[in-house]
PDB file of N, CA and C in Angstrom:
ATOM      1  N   UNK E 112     -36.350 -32.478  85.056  1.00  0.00           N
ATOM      2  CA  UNK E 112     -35.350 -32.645  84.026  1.00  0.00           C
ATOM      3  C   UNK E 112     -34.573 -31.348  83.882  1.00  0.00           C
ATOM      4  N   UNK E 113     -33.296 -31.437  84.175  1.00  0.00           N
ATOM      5  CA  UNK E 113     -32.323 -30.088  84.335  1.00  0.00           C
ATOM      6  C   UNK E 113     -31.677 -30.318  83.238  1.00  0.00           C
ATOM      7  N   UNK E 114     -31.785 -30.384  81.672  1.00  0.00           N
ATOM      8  CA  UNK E 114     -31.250 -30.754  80.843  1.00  0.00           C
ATOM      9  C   UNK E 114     -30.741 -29.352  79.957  1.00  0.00           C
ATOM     10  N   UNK E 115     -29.621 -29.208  79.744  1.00  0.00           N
ATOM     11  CA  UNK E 115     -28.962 -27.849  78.744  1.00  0.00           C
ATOM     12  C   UNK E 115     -29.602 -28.290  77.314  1.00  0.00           C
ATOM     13  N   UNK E 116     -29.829 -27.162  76.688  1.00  0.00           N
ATOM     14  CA  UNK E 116     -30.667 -27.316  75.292  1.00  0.00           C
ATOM     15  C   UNK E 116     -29.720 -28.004  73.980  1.00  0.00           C
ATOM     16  N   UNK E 117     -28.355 -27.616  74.489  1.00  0.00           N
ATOM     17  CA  UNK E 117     -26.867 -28.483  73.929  1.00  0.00           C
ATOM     18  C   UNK E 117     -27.020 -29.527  74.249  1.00  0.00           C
ATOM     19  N   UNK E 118     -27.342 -30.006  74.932  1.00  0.00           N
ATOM     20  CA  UNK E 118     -27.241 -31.292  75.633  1.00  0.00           C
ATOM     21  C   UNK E 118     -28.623 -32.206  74.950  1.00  0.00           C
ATOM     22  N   UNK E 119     -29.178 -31.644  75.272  1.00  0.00           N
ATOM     23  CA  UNK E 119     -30.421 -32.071  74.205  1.00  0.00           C
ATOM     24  C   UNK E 119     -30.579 -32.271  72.956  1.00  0.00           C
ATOM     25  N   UNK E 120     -29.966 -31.352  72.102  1.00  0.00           N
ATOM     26  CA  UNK E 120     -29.910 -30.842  70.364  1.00  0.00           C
ATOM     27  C   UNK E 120     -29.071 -32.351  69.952  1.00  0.00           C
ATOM     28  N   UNK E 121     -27.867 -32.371  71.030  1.00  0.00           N
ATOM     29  CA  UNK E 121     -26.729 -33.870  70.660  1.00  0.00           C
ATOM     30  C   UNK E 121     -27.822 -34.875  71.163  1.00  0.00           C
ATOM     31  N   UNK E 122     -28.260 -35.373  72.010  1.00  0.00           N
ATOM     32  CA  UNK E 122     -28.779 -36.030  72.369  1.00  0.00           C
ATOM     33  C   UNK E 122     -29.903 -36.648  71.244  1.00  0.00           C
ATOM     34  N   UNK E 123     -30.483 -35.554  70.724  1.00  0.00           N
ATOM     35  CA  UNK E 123     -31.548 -36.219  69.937  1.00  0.00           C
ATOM     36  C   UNK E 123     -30.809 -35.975  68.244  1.00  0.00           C
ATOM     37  N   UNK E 124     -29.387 -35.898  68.196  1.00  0.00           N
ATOM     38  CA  UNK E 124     -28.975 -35.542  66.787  1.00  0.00           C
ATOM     39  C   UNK E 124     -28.723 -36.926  66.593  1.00  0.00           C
ATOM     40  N   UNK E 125     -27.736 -38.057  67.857  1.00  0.00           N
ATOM     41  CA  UNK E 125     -27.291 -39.245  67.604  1.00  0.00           C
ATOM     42  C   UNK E 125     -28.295 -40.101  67.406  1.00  0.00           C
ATOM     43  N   UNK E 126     -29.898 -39.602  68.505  1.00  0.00           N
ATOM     44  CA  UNK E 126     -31.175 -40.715  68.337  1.00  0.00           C
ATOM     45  C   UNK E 126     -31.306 -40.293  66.755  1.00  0.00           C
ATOM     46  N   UNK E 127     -31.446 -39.622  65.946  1.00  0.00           N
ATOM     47  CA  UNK E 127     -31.974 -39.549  64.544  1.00  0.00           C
ATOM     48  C   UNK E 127     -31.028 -40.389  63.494  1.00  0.00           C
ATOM     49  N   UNK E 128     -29.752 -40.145  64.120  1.00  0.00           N
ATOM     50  CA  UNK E 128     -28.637 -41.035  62.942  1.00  0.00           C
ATOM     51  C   UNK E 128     -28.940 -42.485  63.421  1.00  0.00           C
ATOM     52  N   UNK E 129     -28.951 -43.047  64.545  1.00  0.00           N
ATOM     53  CA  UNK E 129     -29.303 -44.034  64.904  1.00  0.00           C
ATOM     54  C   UNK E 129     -30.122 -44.485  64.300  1.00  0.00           C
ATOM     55  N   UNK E 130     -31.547 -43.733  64.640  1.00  0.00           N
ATOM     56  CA  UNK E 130     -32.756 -44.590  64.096  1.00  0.00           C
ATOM     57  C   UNK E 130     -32.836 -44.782  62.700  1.00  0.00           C
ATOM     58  N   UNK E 131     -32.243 -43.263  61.488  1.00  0.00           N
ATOM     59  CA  UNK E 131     -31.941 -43.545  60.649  1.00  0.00           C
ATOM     60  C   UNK E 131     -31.109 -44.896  59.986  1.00  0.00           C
ATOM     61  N   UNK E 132     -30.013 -44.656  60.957  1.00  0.00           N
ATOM     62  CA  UNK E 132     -29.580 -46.234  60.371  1.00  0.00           C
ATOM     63  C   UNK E 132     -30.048 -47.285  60.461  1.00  0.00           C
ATOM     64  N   UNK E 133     -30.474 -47.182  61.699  1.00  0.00           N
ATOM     65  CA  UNK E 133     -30.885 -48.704  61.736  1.00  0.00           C
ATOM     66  C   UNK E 133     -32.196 -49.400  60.742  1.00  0.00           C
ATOM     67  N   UNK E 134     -32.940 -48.150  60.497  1.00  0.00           N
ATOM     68  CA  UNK E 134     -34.139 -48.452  59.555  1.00  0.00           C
ATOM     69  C   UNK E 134     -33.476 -49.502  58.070  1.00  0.00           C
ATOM     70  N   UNK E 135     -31.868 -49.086  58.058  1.00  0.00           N
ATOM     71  CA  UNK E 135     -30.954 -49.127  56.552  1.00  0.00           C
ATOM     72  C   UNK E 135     -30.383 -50.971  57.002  1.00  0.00           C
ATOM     73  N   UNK E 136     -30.078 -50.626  58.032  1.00  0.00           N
ATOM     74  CA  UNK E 136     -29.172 -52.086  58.641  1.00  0.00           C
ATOM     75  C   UNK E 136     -30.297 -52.877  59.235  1.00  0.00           C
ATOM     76  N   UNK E 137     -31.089 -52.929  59.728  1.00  0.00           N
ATOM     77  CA  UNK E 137     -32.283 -53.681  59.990  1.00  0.00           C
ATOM     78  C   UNK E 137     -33.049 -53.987  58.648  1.00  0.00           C
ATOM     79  N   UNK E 138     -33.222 -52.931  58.223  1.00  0.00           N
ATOM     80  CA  UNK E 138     -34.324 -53.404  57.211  1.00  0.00           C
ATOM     81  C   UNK E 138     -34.069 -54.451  55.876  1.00  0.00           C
ATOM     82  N   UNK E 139     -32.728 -53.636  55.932  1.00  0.00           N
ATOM     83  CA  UNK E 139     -31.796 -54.654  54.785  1.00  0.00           C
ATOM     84  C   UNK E 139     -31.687 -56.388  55.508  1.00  0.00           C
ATOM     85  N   UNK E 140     -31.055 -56.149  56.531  1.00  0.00           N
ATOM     86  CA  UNK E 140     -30.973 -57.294  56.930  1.00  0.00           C
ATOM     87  C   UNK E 140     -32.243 -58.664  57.161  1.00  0.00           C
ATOM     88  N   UNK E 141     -33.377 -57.920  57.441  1.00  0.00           N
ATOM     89  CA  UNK E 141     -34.823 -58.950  57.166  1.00  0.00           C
ATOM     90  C   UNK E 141     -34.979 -58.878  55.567  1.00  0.00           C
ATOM     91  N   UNK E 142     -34.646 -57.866  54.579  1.00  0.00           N
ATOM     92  CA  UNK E 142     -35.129 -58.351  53.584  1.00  0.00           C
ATOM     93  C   UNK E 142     -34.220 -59.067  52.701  1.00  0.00           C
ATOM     94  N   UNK E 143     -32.967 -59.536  53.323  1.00  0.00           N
ATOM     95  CA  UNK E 143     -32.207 -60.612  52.690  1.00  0.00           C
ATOM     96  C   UNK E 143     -31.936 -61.910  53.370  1.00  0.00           C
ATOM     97  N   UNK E 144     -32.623 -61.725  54.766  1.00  0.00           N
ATOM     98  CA  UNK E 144     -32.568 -63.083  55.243  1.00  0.00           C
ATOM     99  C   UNK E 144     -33.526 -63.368  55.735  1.00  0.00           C
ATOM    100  N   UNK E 145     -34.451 -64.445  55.446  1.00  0.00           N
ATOM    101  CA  UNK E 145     -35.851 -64.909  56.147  1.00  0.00           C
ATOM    102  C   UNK E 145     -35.649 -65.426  57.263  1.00  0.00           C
ATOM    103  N   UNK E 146     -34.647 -65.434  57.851  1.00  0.00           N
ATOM    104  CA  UNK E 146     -34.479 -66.130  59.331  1.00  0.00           C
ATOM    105  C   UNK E 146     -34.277 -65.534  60.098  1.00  0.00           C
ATOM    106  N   UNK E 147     -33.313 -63.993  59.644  1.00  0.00           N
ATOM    107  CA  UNK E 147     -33.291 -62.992  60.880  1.00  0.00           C
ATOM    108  C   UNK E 147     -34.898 -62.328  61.089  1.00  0.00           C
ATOM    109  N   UNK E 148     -35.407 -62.438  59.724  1.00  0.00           N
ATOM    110  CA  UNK E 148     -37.047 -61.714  59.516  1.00  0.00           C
ATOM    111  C   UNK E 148     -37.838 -62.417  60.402  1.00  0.00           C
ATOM    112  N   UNK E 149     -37.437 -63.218  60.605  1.00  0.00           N
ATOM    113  CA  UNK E 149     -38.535 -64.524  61.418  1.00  0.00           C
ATOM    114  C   UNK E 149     -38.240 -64.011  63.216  1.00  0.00           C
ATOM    115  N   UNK E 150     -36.973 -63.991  63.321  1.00  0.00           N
ATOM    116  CA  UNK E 150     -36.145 -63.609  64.277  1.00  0.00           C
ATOM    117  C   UNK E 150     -36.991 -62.137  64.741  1.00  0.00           C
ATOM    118  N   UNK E 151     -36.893 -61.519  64.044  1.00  0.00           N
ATOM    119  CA  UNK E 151     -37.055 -59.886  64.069  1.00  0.00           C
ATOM    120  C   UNK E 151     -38.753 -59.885  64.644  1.00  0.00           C
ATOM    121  N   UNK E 152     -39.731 -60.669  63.401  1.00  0.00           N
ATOM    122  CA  UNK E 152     -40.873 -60.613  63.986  1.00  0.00           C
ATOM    123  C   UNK E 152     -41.377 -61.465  65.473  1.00  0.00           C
ATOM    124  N   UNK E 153     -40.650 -62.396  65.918  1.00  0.00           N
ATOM    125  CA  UNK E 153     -41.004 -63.037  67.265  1.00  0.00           C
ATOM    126  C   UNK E 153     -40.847 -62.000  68.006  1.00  0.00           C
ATOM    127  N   UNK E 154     -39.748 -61.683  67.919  1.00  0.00           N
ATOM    128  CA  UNK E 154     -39.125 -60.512  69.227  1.00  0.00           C
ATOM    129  C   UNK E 154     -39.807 -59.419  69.310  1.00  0.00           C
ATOM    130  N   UNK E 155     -40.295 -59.013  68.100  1.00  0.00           N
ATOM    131  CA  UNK E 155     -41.692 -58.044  68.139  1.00  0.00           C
ATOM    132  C   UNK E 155     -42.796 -58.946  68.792  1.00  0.00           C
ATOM    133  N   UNK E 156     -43.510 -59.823  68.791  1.00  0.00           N
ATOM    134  CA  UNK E 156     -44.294 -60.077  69.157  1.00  0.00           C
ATOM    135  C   UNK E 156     -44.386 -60.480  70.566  1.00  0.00           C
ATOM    136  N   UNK E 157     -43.378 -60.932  71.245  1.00  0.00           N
ATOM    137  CA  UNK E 157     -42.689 -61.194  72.369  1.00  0.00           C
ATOM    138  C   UNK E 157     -42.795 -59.901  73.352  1.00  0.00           C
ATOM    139  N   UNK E 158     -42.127 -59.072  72.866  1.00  0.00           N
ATOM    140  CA  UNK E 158     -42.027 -57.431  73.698  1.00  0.00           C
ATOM    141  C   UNK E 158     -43.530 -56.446  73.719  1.00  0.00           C
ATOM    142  N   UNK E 159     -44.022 -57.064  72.926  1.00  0.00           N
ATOM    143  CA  UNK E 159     -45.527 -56.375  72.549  1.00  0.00           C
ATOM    144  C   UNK E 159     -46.757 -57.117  73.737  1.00  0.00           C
ATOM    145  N   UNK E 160     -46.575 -58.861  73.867  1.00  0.00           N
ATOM    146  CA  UNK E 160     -47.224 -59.367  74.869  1.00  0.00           C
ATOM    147  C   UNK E 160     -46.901 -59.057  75.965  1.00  0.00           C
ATOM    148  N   UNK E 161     -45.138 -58.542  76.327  1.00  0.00           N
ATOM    149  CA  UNK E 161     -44.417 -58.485  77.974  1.00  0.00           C
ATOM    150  C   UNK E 161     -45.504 -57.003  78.133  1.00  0.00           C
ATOM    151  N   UNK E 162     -45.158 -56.310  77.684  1.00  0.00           N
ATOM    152  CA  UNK E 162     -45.938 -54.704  77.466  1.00  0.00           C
ATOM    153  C   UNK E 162     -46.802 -54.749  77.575  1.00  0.00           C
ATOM    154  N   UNK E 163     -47.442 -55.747  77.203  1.00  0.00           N
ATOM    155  CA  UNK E 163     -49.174 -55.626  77.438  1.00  0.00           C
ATOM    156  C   UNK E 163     -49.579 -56.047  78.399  1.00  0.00           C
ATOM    157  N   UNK E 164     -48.443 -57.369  79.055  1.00  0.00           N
ATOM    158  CA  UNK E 164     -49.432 -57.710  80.138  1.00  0.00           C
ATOM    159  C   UNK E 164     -48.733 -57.201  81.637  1.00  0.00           C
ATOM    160  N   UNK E 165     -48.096 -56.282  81.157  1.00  0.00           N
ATOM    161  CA  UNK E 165     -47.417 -55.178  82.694  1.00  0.00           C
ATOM    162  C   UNK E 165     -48.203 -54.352  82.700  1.00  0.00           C
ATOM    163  N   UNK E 166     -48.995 -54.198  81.630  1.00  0.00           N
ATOM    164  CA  UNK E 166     -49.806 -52.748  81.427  1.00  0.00           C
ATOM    165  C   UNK E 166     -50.892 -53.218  81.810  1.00  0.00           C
ATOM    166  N   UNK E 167     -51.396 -54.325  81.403  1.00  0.00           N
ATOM    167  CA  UNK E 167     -53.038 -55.362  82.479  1.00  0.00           C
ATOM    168  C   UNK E 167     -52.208 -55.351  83.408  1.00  0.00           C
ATOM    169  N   UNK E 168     -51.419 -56.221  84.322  1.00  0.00           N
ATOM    170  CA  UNK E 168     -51.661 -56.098  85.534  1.00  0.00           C
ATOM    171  C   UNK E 168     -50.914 -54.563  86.505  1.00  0.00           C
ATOM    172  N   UNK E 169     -50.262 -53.935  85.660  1.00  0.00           N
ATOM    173  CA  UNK E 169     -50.879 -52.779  86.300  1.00  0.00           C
ATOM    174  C   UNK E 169     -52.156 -51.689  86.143  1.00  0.00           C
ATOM    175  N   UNK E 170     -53.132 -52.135  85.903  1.00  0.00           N
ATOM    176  CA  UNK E 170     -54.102 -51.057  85.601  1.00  0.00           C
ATOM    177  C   UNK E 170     -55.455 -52.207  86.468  1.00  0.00           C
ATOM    178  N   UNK E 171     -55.050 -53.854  86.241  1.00  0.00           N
ATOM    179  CA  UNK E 171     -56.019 -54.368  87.248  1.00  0.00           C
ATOM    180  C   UNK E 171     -55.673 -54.526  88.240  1.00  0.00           C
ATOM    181  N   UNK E 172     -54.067 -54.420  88.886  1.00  0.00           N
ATOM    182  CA  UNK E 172     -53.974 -54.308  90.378  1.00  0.00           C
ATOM    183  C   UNK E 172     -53.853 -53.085  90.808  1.00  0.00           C
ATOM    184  N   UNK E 173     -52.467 -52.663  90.365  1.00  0.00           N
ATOM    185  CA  UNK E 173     -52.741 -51.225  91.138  1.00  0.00           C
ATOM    186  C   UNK E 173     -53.875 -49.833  91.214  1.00  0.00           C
ATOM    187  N   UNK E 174     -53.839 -50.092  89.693  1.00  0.00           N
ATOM    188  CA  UNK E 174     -55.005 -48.606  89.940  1.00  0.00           C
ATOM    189  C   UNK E 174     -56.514 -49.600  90.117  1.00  0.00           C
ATOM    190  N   UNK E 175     -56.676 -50.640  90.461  1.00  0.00           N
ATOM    191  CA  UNK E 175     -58.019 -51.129  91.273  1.00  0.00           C
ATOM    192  C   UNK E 175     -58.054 -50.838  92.570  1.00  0.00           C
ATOM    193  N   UNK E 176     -57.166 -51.176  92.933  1.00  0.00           N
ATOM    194  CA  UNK E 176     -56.774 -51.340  94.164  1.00  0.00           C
ATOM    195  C   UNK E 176     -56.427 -49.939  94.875  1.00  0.00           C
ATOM    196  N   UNK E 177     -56.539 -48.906  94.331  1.00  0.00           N
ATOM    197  CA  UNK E 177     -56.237 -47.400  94.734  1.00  0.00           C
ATOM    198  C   UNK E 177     -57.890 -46.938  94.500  1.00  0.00           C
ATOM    199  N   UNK E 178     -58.446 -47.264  93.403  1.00  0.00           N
ATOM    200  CA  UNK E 178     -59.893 -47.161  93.745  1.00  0.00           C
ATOM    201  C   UNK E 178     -60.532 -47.803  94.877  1.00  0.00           C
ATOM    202  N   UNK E 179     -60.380 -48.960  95.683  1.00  0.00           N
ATOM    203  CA  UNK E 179     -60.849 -49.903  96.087  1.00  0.00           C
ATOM    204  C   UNK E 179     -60.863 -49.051  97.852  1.00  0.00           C
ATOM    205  N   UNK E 180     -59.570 -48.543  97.776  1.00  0.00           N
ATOM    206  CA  UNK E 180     -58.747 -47.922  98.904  1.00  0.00           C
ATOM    207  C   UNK E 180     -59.748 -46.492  99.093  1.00  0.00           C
ATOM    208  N   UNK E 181     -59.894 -45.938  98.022  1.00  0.00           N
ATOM    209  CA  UNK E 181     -60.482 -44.736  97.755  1.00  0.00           C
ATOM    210  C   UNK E 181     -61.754 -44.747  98.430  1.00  0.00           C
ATOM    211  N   UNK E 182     -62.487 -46.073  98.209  1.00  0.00           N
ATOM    212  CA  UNK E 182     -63.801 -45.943  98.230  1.00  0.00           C
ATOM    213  C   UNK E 182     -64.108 -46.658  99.419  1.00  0.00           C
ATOM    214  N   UNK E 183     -63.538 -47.543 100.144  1.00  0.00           N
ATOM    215  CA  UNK E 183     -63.626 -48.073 101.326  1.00  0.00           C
ATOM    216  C   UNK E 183     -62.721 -47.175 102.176  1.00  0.00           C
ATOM    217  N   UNK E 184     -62.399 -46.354 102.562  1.00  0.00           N
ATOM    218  CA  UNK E 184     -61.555 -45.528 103.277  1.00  0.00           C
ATOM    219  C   UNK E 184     -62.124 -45.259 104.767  1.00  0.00           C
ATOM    220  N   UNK E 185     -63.417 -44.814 105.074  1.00  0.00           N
ATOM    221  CA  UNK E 185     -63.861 -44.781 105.503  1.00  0.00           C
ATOM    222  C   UNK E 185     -63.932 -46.205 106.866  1.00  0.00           C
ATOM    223  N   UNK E 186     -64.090 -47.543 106.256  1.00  0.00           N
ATOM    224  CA  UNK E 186     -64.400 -48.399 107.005  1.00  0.00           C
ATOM    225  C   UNK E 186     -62.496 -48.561 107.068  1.00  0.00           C
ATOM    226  N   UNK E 187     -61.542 -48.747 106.301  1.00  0.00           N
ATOM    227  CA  UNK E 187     -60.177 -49.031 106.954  1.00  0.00           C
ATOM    228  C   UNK E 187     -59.930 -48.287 107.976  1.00  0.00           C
ATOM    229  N   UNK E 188     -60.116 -46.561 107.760  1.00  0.00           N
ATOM    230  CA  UNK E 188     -59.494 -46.189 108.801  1.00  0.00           C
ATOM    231  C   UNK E 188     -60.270 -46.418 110.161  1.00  0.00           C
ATOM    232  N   UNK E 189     -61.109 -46.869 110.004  1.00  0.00           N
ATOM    233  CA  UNK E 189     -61.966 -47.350 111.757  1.00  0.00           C
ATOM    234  C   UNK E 189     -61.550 -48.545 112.090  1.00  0.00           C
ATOM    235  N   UNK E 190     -61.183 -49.600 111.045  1.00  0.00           N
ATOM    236  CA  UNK E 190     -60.275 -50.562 111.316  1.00  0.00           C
ATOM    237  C   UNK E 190     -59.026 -50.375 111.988  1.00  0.00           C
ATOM    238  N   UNK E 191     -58.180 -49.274 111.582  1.00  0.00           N
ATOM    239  CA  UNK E 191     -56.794 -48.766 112.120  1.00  0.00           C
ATOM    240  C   UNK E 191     -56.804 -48.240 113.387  1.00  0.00           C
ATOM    241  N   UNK E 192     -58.266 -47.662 113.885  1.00  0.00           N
ATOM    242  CA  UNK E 192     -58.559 -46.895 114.929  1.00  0.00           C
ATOM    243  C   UNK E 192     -58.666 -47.870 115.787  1.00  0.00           C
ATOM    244  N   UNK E 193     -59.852 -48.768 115.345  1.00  0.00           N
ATOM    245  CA  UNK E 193     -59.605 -49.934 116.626  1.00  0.00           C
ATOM    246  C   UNK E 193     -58.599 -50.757 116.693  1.00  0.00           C
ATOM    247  N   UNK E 194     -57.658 -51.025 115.924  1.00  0.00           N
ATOM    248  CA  UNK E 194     -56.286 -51.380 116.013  1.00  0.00           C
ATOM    249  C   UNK E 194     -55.425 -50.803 117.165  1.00  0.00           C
ATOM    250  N   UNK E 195     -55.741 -49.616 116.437  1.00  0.00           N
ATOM    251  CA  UNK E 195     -54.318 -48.654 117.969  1.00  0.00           C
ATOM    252  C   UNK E 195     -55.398 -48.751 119.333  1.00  0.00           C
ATOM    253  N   UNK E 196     -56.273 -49.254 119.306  1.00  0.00           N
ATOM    254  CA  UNK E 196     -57.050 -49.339 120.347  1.00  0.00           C
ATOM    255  C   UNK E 196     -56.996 -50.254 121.310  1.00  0.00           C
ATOM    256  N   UNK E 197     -56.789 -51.293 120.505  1.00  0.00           N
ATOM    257  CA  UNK E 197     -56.571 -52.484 121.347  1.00  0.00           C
ATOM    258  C   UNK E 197     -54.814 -53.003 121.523  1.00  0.00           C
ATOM    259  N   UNK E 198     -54.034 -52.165 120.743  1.00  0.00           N
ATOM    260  CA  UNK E 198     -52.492 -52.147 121.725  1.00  0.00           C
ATOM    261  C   UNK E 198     -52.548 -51.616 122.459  1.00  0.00           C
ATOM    262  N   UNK E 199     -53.216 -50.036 123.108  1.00  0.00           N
ATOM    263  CA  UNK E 199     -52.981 -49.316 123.408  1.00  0.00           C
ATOM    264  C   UNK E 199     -53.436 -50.020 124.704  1.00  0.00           C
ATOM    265  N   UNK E 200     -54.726 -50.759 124.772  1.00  0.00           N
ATOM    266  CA  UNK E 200     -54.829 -51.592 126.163  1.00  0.00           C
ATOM    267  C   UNK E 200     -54.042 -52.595 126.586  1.00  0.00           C
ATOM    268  N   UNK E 201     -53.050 -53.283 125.395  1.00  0.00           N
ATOM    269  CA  UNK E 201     -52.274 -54.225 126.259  1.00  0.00           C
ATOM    270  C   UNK E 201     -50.635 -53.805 126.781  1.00  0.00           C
ATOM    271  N   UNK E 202     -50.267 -52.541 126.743  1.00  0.00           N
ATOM    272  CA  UNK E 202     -49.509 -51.693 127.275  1.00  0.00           C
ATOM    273  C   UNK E 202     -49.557 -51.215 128.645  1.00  0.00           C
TER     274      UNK E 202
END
């Protein structure tokens, strides 16, 4: 990250007015309408399941599967060996 400390200071001055507002315009807005509130909480609950289950299947495929690699290493690469072994005879 090659970021100027100006560049940064603005950067996180607009995230604070932002979030500030929106706490004002969001919050107002669920507590005068039960339908955007209804609205508001699905979409929370919605983005919270997508998140969760990218985060299961990355932690049960990939990082299994990098253990799996880790620990059988030994027998793949003799697999790979006799691989180039047997092109190497039909050449």
């Amino acid at each position: 990250n090659d970021f100027d400390t100006v560049d940064f200071g603005i950067y996180m001055m607009f995230h604070m007015i932002l979030a500030l507002g929106s706490i004002y315009t969001v919050g107002y807005a669920c507590f005068s309408n039960k339908v955007f509130h209804k609205v508001m909480l699905g979409g929370s609950v919605v983005l919270a399941v997508v998140r969760g289950a990218n985060r299961y299947t990355y932690y049960s495929t990939k990082m299994y599967s990098r253990a799996l690699r880790k620990e059988f290493a030994g027998i793949l690469d003799q697999d790979k060996c006799q691989k180039k072994g047997e092109y190497s005879r039909m050449d």
